[in-house]
PDB file of C-alpha atoms in Angstrom:
ATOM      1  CA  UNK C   1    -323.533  -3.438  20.222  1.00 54.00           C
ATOM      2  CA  UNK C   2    -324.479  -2.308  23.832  1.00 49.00           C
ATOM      3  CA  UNK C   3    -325.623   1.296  23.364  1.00 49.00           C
ATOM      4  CA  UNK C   4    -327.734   3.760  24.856  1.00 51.00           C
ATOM      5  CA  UNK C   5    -331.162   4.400  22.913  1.00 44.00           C
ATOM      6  CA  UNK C   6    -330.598   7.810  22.374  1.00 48.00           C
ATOM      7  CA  UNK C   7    -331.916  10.299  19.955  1.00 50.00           C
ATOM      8  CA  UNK C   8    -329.390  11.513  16.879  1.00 57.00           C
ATOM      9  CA  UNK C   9    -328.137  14.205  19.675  1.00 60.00           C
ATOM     10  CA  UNK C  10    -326.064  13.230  22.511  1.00 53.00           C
ATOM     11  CA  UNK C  11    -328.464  13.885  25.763  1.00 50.00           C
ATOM     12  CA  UNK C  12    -326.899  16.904  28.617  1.00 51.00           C
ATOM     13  CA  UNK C  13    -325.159  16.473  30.711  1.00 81.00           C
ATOM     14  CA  UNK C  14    -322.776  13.987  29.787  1.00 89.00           C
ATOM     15  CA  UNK C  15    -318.982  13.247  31.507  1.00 92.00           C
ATOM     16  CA  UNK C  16    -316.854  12.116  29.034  1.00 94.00           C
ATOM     17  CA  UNK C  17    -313.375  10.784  30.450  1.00 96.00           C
ATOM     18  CA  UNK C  18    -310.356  10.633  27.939  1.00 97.00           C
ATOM     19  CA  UNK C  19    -306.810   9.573  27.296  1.00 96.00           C
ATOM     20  CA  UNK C  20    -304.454   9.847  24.569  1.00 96.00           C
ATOM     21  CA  UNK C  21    -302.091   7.522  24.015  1.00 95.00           C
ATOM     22  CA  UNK C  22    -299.267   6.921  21.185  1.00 94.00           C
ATOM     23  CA  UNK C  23    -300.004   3.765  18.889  1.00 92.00           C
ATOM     24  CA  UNK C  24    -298.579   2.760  15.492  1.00 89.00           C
ATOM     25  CA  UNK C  25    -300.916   4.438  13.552  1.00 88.00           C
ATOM     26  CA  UNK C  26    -300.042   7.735  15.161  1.00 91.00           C
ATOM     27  CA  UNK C  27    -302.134   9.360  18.471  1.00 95.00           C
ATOM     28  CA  UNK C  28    -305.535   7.367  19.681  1.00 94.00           C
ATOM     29  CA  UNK C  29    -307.509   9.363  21.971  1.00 96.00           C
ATOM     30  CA  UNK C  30    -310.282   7.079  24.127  1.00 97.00           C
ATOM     31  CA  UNK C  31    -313.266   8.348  25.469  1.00 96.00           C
ATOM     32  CA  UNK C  32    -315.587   6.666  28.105  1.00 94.00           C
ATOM     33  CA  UNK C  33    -318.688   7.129  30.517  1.00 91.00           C
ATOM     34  CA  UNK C  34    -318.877   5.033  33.336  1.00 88.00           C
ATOM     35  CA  UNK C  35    -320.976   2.435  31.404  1.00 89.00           C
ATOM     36  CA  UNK C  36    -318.352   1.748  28.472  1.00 92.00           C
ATOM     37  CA  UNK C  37    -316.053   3.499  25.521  1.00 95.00           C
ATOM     38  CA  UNK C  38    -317.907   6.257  23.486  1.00 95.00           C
ATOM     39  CA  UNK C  39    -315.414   7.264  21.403  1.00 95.00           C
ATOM     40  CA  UNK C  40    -312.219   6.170  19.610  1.00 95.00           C
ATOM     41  CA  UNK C  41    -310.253   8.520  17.664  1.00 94.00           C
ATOM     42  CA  UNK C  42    -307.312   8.531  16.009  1.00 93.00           C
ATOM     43  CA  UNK C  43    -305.021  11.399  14.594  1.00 93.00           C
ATOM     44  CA  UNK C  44    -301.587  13.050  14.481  1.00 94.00           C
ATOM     45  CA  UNK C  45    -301.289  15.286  17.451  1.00 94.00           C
ATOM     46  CA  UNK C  46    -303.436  15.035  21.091  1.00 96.00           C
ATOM     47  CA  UNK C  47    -304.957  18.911  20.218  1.00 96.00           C
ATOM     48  CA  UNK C  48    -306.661  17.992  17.365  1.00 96.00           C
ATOM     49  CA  UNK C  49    -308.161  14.763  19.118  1.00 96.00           C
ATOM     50  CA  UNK C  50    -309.457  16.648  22.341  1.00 97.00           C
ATOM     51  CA  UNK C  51    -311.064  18.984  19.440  1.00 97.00           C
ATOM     52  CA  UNK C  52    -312.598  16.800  17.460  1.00 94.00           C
ATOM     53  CA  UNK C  53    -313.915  15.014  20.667  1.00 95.00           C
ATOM     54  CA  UNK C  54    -315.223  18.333  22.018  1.00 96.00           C
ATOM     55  CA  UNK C  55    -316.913  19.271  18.381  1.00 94.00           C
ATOM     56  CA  UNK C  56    -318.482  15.715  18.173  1.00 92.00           C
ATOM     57  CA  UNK C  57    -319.907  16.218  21.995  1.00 92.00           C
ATOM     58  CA  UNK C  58    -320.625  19.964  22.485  1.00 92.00           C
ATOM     59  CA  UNK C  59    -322.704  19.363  25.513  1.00 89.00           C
ATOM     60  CA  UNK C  60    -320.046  16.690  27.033  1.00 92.00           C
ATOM     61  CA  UNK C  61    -318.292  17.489  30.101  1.00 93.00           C
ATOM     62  CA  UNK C  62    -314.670  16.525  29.006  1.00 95.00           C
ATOM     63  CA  UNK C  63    -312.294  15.450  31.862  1.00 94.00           C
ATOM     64  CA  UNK C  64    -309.082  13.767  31.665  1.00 94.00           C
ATOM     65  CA  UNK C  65    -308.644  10.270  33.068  1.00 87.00           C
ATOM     66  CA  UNK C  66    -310.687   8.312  35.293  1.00 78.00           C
ATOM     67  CA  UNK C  67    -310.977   4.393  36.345  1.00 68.00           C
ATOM     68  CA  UNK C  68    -311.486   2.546  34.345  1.00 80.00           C
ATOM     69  CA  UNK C  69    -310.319   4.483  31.186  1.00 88.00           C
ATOM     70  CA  UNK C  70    -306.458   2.957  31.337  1.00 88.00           C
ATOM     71  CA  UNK C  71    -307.497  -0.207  31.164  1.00 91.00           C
ATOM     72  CA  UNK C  72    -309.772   0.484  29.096  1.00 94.00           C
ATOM     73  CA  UNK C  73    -307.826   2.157  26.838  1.00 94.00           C
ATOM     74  CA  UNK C  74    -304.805  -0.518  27.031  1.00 93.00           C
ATOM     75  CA  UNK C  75    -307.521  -3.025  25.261  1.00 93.00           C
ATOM     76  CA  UNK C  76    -308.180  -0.754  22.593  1.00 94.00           C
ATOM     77  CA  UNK C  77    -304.545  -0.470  21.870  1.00 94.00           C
ATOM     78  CA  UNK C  78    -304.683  -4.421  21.702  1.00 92.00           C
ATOM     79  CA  UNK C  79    -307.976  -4.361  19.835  1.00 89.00           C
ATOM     80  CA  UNK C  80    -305.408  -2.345  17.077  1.00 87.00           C
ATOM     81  CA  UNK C  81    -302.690  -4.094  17.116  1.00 86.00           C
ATOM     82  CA  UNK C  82    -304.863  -7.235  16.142  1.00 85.00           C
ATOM     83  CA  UNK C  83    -307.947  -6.051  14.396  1.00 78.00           C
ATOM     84  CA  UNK C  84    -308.889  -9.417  13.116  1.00 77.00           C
ATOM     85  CA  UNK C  85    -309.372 -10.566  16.879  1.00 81.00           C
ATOM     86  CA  UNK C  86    -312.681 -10.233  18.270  1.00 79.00           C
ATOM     87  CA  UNK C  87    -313.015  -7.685  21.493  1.00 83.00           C
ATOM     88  CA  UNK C  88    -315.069  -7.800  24.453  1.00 86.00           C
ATOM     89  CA  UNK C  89    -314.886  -4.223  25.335  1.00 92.00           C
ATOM     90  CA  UNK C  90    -318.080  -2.524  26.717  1.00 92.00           C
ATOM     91  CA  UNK C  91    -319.285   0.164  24.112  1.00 92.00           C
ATOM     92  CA  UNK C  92    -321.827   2.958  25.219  1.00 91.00           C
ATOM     93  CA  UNK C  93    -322.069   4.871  21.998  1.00 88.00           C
ATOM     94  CA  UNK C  94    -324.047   8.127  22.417  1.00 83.00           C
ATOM     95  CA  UNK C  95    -325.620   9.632  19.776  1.00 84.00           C
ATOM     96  CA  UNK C  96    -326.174   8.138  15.945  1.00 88.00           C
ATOM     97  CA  UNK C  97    -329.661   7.913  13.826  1.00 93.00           C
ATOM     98  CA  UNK C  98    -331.530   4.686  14.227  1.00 94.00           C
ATOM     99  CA  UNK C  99    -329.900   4.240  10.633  1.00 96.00           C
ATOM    100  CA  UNK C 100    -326.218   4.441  11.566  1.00 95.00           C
ATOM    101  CA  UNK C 101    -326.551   2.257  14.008  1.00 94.00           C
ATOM    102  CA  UNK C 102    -327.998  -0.192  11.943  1.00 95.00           C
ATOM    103  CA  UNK C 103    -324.508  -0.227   9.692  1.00 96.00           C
ATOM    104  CA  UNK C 104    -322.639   0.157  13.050  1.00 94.00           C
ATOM    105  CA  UNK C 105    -324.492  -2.973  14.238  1.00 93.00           C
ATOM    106  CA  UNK C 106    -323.963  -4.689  10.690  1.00 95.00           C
ATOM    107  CA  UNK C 107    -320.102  -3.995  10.402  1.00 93.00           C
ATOM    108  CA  UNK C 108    -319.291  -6.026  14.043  1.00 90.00           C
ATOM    109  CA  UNK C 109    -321.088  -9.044  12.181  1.00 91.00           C
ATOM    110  CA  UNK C 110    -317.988  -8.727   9.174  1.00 90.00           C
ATOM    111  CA  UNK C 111    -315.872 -11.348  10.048  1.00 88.00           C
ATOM    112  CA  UNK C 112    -311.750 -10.472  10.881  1.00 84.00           C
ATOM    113  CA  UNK C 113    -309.869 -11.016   8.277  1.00 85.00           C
ATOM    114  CA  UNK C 114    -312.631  -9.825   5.431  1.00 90.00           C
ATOM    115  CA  UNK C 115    -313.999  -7.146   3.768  1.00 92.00           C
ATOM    116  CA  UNK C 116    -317.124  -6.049   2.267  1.00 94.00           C
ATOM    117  CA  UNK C 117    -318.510  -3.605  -0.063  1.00 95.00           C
ATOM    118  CA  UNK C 118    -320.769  -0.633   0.625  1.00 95.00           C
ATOM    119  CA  UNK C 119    -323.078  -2.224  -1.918  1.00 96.00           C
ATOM    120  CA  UNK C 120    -323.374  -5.438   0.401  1.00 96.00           C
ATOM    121  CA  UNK C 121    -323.612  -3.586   3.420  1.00 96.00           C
ATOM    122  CA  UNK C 122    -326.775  -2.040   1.915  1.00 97.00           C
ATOM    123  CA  UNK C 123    -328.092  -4.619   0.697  1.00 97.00           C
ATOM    124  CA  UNK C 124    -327.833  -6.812   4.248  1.00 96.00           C
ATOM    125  CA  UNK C 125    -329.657  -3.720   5.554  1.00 96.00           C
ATOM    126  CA  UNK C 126    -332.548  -4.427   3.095  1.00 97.00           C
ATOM    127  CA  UNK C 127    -332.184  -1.236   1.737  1.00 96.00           C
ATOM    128  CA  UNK C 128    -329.671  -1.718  -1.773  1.00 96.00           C
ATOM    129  CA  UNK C 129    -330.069   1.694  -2.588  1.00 96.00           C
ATOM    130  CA  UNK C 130    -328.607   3.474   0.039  1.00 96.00           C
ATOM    131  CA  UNK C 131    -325.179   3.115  -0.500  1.00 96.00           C
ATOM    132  CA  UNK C 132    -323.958   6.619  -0.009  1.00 95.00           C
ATOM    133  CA  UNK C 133    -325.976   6.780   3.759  1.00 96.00           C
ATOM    134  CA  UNK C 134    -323.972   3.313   4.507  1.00 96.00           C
ATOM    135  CA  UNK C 135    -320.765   5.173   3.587  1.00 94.00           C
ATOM    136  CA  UNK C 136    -321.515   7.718   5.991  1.00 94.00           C
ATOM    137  CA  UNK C 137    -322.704   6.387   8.543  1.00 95.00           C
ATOM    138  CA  UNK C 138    -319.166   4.637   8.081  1.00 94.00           C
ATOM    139  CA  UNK C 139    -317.837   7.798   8.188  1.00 92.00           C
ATOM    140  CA  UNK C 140    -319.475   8.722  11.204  1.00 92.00           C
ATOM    141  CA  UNK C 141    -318.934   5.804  13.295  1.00 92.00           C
ATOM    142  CA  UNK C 142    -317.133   7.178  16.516  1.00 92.00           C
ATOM    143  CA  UNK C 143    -315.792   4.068  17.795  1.00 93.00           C
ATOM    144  CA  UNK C 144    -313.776   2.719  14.326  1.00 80.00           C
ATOM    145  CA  UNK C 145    -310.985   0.719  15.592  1.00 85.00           C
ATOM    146  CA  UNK C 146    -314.088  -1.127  17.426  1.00 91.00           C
ATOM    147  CA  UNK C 147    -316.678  -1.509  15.140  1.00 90.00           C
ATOM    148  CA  UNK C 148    -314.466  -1.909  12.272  1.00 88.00           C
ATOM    149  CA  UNK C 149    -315.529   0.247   9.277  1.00 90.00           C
ATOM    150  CA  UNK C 150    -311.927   0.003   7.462  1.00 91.00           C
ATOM    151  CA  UNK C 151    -313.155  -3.901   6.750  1.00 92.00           C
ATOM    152  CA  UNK C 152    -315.760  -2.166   4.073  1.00 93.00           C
ATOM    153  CA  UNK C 153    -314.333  -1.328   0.625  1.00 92.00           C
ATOM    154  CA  UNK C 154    -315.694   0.377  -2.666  1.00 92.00           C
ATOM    155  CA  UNK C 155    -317.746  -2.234  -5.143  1.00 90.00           C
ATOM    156  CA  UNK C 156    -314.390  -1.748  -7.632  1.00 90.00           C
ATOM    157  CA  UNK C 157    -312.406  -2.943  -5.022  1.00 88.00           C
ATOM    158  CA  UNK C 158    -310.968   0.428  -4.131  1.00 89.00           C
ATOM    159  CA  UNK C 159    -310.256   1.040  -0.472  1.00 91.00           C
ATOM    160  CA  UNK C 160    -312.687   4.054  -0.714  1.00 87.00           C
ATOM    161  CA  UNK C 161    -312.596   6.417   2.108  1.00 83.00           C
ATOM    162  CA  UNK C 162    -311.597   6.285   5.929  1.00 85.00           C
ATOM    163  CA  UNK C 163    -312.379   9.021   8.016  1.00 83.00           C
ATOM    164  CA  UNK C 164    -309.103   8.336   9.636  1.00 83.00           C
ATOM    165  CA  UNK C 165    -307.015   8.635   6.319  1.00 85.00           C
ATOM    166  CA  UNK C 166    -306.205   5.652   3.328  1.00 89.00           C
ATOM    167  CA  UNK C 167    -302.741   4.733   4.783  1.00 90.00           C
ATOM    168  CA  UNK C 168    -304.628   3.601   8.373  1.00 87.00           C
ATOM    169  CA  UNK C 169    -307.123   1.748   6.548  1.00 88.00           C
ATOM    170  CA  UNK C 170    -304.618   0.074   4.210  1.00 89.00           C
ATOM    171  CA  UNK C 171    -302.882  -0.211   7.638  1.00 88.00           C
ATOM    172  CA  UNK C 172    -305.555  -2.078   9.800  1.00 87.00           C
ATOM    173  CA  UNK C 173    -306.488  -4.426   6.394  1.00 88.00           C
ATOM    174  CA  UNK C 174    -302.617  -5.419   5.908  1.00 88.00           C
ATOM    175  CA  UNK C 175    -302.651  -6.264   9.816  1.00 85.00           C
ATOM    176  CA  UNK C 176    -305.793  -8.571   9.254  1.00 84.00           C
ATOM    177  CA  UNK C 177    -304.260 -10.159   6.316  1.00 82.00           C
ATOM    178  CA  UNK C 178    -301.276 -11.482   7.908  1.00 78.00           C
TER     179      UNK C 178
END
């Protein structure tokens, strides 16, 4: 995953360019520097997504727009619509522990179409007992319909959690199914 080598904070001052757009799991909002897509978030109404953007980059200089954020942001719409098909979108994810991006790193190696458990993903990591940071950094992945963390399920076979609610994930998994 092409990414800046940043510390856990995102470094000032950063210009974040955004859209929202509708899809069929309700609003996505994308967010991009000039070297690739930094965020990916998706939610019920464009407020709440330009909020949660602006809490997840307090020193980020938000603007609206910019080239090339529509095209950009008309892959990621594909890149949702068929979840199990690899993308080749450029990705310059700012912030994250040396840790999450280890599981962010580990989840684009899950192949479309299947699913792992926390427990595995901890255990490719070399480190079986931290399940619960692997779940996290799941939870904290900021690019999800990119680095797809709905493909990881509980060790029961439980969908588990999705930062992005249980009907997306079951969403995203039925699409990669069919």
């Amino acid at each position: 995953m092409p990414t800046r080598p940043t510390p856990s904070t995102p470094p000032a001052p950063l210009v974040l360019h955004y859209t929202v757009r509708s899809c069929p799991q309700g609003q996505l909002l994308v967010a991009a520097t000039g070297q690739g897509i930094a965020a990916v978030l998706l939610g019920d109404d464009k407020a709440s997504l330009v909020q949660e953007l602006a809490q997840r980059y307090p020193q980020a200089q938000l603007e609206t727009g910019g080239t090339p954020l529509h095209h950009w942001s008309d892959e990621v719409l594909v890149a949702l619509a068929h979840p199990a098909q690899a993308h080749h979108l450029p990705l310059d994810v700012v912030g994250g522990t040396d840790f999450q991006r280890r599981v962010w790193a580990a989840l684009q190696r899950i192949p479309g179409g299947q699913t792992c458990t926390y427990t595995q993903l901890a255990q490719a990591l070399g480190q079986p007992r931290a399940v619960r940071a692997v779940a996290s950094a799941c939870a904290a992945n900021p690019v999800a319909v990119l680095v797809l963390c709905h493909r990881v399920l509980r060790s029961d076979g439980g969908l588990g959690g999705y930062r992005w609610g249980l009907a997306r994930k079951q969403q995203l998994l039925a699409q990669e199914a069919a």
